[in-house]
mmCIF file of C-alpha atoms and ligand atoms in Angstrom:
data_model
loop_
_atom_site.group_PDB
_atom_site.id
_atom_site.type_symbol
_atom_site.label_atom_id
_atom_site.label_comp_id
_atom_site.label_asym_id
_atom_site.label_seq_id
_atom_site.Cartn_x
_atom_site.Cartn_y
_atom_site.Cartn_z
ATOM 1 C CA UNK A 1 -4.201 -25.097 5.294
ATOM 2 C CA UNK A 2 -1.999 -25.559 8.371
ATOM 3 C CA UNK A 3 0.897 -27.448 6.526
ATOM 4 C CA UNK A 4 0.326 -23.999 3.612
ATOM 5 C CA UNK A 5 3.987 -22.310 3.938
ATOM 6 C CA UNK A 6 3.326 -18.509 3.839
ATOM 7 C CA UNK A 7 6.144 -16.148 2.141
ATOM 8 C CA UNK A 8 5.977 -12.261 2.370
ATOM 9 C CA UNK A 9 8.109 -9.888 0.772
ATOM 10 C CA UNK A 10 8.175 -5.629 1.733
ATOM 11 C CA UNK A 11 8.651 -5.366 5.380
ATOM 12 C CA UNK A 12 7.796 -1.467 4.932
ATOM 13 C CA UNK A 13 4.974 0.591 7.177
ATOM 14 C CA UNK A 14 2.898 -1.541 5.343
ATOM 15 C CA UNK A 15 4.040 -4.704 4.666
ATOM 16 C CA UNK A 16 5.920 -5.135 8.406
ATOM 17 C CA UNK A 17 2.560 -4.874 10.417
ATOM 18 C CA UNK A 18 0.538 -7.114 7.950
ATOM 19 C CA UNK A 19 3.237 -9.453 7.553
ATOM 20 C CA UNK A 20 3.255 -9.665 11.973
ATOM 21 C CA UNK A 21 -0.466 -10.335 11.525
ATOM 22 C CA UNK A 22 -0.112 -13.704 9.879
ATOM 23 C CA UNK A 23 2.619 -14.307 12.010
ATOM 24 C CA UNK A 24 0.010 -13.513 15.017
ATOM 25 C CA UNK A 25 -2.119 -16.221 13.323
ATOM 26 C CA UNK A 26 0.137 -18.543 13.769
ATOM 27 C CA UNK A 27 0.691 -19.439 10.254
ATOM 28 C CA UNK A 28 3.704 -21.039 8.838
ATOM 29 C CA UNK A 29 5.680 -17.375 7.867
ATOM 30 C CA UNK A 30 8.951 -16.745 6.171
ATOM 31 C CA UNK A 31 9.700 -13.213 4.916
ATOM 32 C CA UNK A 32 11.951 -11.653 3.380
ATOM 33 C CA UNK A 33 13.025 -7.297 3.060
ATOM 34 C CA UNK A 34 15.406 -5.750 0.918
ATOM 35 C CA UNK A 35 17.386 -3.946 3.718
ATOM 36 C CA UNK A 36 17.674 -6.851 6.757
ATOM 37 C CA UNK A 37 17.455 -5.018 9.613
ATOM 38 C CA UNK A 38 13.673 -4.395 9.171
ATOM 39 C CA UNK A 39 12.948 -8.399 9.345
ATOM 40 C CA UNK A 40 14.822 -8.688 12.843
ATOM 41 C CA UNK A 41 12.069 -8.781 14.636
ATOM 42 C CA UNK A 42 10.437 -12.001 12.846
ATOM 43 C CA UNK A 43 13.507 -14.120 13.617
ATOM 44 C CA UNK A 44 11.962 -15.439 16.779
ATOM 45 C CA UNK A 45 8.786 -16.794 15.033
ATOM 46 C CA UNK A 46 9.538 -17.243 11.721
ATOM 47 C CA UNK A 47 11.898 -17.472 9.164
ATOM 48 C CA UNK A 48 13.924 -14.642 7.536
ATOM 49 C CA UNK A 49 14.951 -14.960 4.087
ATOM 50 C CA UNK A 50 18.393 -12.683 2.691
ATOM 51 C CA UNK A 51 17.054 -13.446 -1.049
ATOM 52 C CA UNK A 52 13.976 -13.793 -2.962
ATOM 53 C CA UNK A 53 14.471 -16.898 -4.920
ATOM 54 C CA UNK A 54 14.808 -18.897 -1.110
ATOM 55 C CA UNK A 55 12.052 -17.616 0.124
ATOM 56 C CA UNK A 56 9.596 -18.651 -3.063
ATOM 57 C CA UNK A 57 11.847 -22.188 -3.422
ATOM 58 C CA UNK A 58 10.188 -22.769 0.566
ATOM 59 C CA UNK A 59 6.288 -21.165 0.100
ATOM 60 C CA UNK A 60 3.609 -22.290 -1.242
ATOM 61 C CA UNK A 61 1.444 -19.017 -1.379
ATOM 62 C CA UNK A 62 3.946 -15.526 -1.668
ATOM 63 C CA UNK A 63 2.840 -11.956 -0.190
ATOM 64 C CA UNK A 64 4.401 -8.927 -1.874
ATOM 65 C CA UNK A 65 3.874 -5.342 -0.114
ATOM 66 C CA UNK A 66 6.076 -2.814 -2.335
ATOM 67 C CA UNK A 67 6.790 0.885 -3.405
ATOM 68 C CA UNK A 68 6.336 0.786 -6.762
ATOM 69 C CA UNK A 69 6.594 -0.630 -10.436
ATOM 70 C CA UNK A 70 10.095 -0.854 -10.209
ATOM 71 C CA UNK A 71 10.413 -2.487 -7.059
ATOM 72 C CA UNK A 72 7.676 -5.093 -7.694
ATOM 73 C CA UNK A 73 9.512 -5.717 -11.098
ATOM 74 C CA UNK A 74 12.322 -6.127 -9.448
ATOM 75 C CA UNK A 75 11.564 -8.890 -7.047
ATOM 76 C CA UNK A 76 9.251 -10.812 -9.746
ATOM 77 C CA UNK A 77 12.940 -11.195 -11.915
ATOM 78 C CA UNK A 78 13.960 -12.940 -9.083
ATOM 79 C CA UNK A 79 11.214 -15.085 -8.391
ATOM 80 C CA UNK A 80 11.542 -16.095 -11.904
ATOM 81 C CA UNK A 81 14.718 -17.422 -11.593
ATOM 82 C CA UNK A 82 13.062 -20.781 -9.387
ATOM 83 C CA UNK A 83 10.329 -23.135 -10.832
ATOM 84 C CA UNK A 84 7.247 -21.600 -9.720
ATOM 85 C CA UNK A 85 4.682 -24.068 -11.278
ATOM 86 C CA UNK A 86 1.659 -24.286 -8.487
ATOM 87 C CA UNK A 87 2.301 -21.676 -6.828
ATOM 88 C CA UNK A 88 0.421 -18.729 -5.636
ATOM 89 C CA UNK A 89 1.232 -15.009 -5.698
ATOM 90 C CA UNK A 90 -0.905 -11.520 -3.618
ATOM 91 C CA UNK A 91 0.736 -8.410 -5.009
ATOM 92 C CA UNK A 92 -0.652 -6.334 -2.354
ATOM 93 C CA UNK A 93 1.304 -3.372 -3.693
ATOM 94 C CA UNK A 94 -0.414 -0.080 -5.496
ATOM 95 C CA UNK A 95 1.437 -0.369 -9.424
ATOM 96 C CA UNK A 96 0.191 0.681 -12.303
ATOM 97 C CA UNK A 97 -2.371 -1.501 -14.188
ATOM 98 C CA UNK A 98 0.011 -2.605 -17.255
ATOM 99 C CA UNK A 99 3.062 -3.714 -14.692
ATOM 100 C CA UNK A 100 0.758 -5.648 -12.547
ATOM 101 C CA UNK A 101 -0.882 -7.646 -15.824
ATOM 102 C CA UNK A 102 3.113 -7.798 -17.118
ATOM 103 C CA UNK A 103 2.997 -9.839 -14.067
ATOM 104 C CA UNK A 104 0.126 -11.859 -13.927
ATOM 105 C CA UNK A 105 0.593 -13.294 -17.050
ATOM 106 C CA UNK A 106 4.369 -14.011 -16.556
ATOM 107 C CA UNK A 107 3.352 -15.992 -13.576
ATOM 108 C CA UNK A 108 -0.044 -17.661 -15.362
ATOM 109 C CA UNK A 109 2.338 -18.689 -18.211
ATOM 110 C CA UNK A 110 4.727 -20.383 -15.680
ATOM 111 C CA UNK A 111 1.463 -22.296 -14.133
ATOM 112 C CA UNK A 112 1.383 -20.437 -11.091
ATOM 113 C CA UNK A 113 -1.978 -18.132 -9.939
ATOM 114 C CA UNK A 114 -1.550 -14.412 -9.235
ATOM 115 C CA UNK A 115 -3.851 -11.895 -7.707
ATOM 116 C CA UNK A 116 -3.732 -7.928 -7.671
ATOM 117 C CA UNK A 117 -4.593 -7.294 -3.813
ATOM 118 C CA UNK A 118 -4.207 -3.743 -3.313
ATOM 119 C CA UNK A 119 -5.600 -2.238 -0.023
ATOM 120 C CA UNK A 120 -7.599 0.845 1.357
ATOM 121 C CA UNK A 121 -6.435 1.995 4.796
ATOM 122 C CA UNK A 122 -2.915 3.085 6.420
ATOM 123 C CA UNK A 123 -0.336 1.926 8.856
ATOM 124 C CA UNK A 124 -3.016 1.581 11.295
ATOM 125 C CA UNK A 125 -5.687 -0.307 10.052
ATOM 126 C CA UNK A 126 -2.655 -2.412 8.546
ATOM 127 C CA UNK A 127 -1.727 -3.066 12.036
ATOM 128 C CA UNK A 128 -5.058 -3.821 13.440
ATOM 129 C CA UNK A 129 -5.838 -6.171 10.632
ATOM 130 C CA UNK A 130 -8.978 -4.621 8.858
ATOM 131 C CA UNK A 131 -7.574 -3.075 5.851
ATOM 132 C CA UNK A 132 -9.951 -3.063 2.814
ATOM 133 C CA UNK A 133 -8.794 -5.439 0.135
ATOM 134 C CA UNK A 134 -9.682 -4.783 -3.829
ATOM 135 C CA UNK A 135 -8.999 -8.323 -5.670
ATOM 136 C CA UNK A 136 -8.534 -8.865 -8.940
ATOM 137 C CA UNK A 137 -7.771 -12.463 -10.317
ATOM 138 C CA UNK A 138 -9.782 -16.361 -10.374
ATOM 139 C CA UNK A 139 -12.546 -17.148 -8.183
ATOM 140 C CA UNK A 140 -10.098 -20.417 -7.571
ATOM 141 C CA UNK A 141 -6.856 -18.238 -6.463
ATOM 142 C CA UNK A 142 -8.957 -15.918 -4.775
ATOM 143 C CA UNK A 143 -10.577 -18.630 -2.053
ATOM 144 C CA UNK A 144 -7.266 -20.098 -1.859
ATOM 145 C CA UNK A 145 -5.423 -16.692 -0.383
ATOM 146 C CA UNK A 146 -8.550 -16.058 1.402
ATOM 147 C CA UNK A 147 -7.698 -17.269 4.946
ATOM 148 C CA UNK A 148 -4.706 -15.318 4.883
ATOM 149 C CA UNK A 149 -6.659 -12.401 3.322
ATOM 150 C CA UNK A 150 -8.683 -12.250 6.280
ATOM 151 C CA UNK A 151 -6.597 -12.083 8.485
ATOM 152 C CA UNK A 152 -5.057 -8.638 6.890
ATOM 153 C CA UNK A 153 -8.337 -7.338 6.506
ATOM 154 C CA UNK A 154 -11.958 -6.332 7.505
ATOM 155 C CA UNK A 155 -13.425 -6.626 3.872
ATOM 156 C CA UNK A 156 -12.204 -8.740 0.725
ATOM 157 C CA UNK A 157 -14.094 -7.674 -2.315
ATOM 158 C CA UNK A 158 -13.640 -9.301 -5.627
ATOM 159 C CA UNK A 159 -13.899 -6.971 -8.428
ATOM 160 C CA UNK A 160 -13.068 -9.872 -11.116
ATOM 161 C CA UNK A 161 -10.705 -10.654 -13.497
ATOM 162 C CA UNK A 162 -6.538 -9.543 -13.008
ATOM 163 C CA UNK A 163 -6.190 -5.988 -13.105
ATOM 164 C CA UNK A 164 -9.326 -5.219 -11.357
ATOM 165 C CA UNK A 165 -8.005 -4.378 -8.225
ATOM 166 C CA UNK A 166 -5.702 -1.590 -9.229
ATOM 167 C CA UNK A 167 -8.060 0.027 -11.169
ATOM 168 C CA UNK A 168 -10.237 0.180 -7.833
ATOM 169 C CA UNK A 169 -7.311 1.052 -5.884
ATOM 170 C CA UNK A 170 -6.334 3.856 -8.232
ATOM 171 C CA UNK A 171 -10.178 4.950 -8.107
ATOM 172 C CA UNK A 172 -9.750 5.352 -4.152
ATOM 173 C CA UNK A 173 -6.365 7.423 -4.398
ATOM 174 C CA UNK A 174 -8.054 10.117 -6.649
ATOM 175 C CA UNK A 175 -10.408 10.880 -4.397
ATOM 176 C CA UNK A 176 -8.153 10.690 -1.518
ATOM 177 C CA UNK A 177 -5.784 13.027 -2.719
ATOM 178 C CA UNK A 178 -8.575 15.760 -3.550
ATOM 179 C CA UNK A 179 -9.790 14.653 0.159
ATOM 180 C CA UNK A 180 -6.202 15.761 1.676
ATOM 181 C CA UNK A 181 -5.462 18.588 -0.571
ATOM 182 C CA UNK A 182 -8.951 19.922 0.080
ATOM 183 C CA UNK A 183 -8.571 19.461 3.647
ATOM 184 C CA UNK A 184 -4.857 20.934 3.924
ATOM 185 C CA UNK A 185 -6.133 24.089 2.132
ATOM 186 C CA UNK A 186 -9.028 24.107 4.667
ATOM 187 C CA UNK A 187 -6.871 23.750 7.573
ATOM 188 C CA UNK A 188 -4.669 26.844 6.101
ATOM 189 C CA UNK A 189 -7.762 28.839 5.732
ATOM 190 C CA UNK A 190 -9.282 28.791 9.314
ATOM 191 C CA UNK A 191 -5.715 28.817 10.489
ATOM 192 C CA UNK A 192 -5.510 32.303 8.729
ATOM 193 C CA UNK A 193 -8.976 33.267 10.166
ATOM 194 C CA UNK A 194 -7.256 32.793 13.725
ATOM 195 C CA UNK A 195 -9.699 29.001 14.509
ATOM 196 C CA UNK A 196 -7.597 26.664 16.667
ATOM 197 C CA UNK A 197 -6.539 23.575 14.548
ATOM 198 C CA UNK A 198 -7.679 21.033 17.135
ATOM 199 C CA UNK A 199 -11.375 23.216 17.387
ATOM 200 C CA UNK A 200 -11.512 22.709 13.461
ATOM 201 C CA UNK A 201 -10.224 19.412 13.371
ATOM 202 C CA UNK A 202 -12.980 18.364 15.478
ATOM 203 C CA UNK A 203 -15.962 19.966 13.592
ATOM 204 C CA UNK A 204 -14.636 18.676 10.690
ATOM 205 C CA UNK A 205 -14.580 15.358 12.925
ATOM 206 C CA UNK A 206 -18.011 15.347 13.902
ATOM 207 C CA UNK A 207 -19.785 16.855 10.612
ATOM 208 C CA UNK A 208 -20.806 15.352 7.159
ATOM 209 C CA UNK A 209 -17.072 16.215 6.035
ATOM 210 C CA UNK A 210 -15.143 14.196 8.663
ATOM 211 C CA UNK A 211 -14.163 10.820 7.525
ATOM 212 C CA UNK A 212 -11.787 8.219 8.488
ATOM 213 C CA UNK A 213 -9.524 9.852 6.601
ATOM 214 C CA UNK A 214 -9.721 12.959 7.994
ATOM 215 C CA UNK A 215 -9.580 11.774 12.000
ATOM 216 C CA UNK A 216 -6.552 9.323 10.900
ATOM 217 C CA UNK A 217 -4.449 13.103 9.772
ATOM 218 C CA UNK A 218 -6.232 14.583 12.697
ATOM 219 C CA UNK A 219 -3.144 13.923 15.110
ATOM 220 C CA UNK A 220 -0.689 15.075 12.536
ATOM 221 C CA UNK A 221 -1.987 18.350 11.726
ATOM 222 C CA UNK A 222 -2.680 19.071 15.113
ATOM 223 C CA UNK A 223 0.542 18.364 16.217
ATOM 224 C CA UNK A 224 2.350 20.054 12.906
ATOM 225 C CA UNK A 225 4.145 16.146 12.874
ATOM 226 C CA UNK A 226 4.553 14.885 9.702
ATOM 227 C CA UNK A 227 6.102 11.286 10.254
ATOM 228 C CA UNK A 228 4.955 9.114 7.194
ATOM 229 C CA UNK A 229 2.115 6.783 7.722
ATOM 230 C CA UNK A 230 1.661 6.755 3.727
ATOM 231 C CA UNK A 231 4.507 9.409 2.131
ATOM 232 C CA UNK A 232 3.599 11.862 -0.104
ATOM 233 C CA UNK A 233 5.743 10.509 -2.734
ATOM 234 C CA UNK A 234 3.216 7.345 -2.457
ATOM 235 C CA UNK A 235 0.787 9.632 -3.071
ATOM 236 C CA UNK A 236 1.948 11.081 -6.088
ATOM 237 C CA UNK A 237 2.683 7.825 -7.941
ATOM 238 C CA UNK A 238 -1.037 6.763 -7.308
ATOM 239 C CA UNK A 239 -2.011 10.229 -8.979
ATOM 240 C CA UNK A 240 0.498 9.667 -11.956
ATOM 241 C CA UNK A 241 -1.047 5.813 -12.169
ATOM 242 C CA UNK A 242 -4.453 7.576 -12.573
ATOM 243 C CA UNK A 243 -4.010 10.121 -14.495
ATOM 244 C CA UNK A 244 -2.224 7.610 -16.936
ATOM 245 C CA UNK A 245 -4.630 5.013 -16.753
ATOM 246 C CA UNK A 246 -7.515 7.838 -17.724
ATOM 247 C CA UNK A 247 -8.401 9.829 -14.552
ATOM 248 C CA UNK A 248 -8.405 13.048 -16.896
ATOM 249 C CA UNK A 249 -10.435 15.681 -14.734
ATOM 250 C CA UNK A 250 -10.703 19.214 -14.275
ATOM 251 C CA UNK A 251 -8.944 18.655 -10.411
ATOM 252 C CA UNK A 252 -6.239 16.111 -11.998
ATOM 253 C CA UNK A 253 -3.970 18.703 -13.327
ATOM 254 C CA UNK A 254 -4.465 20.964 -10.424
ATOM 255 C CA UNK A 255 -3.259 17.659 -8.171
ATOM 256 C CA UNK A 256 -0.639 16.932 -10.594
ATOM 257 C CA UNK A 257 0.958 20.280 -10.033
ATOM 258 C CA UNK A 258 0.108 20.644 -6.374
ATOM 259 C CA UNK A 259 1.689 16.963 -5.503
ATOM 260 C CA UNK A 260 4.652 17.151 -8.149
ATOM 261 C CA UNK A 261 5.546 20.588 -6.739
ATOM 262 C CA UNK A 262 5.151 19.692 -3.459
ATOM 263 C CA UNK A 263 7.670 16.560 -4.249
ATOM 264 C CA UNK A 264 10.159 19.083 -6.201
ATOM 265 C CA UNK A 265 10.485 21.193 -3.212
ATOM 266 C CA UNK A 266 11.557 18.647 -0.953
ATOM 267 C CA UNK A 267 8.263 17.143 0.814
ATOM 268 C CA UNK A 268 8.146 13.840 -0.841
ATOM 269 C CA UNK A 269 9.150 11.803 2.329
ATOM 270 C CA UNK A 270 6.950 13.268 4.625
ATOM 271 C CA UNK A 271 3.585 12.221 5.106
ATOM 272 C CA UNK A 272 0.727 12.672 2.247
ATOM 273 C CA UNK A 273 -0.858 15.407 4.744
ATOM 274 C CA UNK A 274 2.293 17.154 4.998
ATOM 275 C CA UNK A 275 1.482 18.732 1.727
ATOM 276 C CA UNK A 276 -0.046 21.589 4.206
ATOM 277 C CA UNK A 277 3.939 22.930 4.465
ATOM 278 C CA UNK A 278 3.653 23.159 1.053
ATOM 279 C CA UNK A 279 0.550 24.698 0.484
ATOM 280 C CA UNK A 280 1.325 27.385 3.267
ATOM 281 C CA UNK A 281 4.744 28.856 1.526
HETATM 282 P P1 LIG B 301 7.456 1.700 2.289
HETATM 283 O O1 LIG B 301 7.344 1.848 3.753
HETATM 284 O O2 LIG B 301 8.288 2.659 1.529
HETATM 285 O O3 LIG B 301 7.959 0.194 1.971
HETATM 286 C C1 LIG B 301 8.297 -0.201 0.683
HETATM 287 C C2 LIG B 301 8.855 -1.596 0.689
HETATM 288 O O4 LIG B 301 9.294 -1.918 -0.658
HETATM 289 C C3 LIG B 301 10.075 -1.794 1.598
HETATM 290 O O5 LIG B 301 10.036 -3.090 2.115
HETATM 291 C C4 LIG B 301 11.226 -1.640 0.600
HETATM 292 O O6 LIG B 301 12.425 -2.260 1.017
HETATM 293 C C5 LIG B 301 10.654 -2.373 -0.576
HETATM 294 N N1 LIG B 301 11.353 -2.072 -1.838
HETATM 295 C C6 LIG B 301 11.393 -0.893 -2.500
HETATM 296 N N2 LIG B 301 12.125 -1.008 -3.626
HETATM 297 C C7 LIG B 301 12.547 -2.300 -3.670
HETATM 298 C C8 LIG B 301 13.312 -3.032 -4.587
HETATM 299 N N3 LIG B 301 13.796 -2.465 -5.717
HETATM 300 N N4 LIG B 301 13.564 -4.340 -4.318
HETATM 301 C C9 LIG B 301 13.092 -4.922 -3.206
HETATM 302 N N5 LIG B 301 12.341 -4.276 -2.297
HETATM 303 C C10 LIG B 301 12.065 -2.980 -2.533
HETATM 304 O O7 LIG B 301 6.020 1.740 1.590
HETATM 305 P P2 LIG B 301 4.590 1.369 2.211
HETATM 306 O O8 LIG B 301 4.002 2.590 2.813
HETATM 307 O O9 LIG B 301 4.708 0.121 2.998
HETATM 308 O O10 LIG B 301 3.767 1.084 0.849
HETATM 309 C C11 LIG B 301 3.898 -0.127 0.124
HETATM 310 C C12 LIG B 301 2.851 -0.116 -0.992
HETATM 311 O O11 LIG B 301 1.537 -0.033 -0.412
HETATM 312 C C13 LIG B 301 2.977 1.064 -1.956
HETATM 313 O O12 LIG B 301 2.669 0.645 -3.269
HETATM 314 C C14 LIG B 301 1.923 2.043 -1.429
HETATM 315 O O13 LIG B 301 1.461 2.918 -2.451
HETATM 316 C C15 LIG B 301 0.843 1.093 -0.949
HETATM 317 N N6 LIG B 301 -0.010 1.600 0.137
HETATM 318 C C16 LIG B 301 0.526 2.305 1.192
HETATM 319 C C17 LIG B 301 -0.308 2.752 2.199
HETATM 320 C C18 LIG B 301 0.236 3.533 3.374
HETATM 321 O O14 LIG B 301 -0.564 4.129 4.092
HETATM 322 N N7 LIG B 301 1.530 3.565 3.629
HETATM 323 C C19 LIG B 301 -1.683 2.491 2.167
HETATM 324 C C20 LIG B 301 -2.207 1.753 1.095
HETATM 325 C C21 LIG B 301 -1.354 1.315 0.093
HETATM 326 P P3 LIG B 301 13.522 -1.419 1.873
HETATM 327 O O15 LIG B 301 13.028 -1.497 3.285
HETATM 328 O O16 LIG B 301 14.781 -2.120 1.636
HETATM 329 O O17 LIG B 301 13.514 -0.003 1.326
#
């Protein structure tokens, strides 16, 4: 394990803190990130890639931590372009079911392993390693990525087969999304009946309502701040995932419309909470 030569790809608010925890480990890291400047601070420890197809041609196991279908699609044509056979790839990233078993069975085909890692928990829980990992993939390439795994996260569960992951992972978005529409709309209600945010926030805290989720937007509504932890964009591709992968419910269309609309109008970089400025015109 300590000769294993770790690669991650997506240095984003996701992908930069996880990828510093293996680093923190200790572990043999090269990474790479489409725009450079984000990787600067790994050149001290490890090594920083400037393409794809170097960084897989020196790991053994690779990390990916991207935006979407088209990104991850993007990166996997260029790990295709280097002899792959052995090797063993996390996507980490939320994509939709069909592009993520595209993938695995490009890579199974080559002889490499693949596993669908998506995660529960933010920038935060990213950054203090105990994000909630949903694996999908072999018992074999699952015990392999596991000491890495473990060091990005506080539980590993495997869910079976490829595939399995993102369907849990677009299970936990749905209700997330009603979670922070619900609790914008809530916020916008006392706020009309004249309760102080922070006052609300903290009932809301300290009742059968409050959640992790709801303390981790705590700050951010509080403060009227909405600096992206997870974007709202983010937020309505995991909705558009689920919806097209079945999640066909009376509250779907309303967050369809509520998340598309909020995107349309200009919100779509701000954080997922930030749909409040939406809600309130
Ligand atoms: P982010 O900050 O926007 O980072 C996205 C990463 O993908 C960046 O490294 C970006 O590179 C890279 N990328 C995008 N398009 C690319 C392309 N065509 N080729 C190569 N690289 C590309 O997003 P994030 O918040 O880290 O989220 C990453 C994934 O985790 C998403 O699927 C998201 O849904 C999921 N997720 C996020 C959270 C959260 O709280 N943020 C929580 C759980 C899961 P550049 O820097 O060059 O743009």
């Amino acid at each position: 394990m300590e000769n294993t030569k770790i690669g991650f790809i997506g240095l984003g608010n996701m992908g930069h803190p996880m990828a510093k925890n293996l680093e923190k480990a200790g572990f043999f890291l090269s990474v790479y990130n489409r725009s450079v400047e984000k990787a600067n601070d790994f050149k001290e420890k490890s090594t920083v890639y400037t393409k794809v197809s170097e960084l897989v041609e020196n790991s053994d196991i690779v990390f990916t931590m991207l935006t979407n279908d088209t990104a991850v699609r993007e990166v996997y044509e260029e790990i295709f372009m280097v002899n792959i056979h052995g090797k063993l790839f996390v996507d980490m990233s939320t994509i939709s079911p069909e592009a993520s078993n595209d993938i695995a069975s490009a890579v199974k085909i080559k002889e490499a392993g693949f596993i669908d890692a998506p995660v529960a928990g933010s920038t935060k829980p990213a950054a203090e390693g105990t994000l909630i990992i949903m694996a999908g993939g072999s018992e074999k390439d699952l015990l392999r990525a596991e000491p890495y795994l473990q060091k990005l996260g506080k539980t590993i569960r495997h869910l079976g087969e490829n595939g399995k992951g993102i369907a849990a992972k677009l299970s936990v978005n749905y209700f997330i999304s009603a979670l922070y529409q619900g609790l914008a709309e809530t916020i916008l209600f006392s706020d009309k009946l004249g309760i102080d945010r922070k006052d609300m926030l903290d009932i809301i805290n300290e009742s059968a309502s409050g959640s992790g989720a709801t303390k981790v937007k705590t700050p951010l509504l509080v403060n009227d701040n909405y600096e992206p932890a997870f974007a709202l964009d983010l937020m309505l591709k995991d909705i558009l995932l689920a919806n097209k992968a079945g999640a066909d419910y009376p509250l779907s269309k309303t967050l369809i419309d509520t998340y598309q609309s909020a995107h349309d109008e200009g919100f779509g970089k701000d954080d997922v909470i930030g749909i409040i400025n939406y809600l309130k015109k």
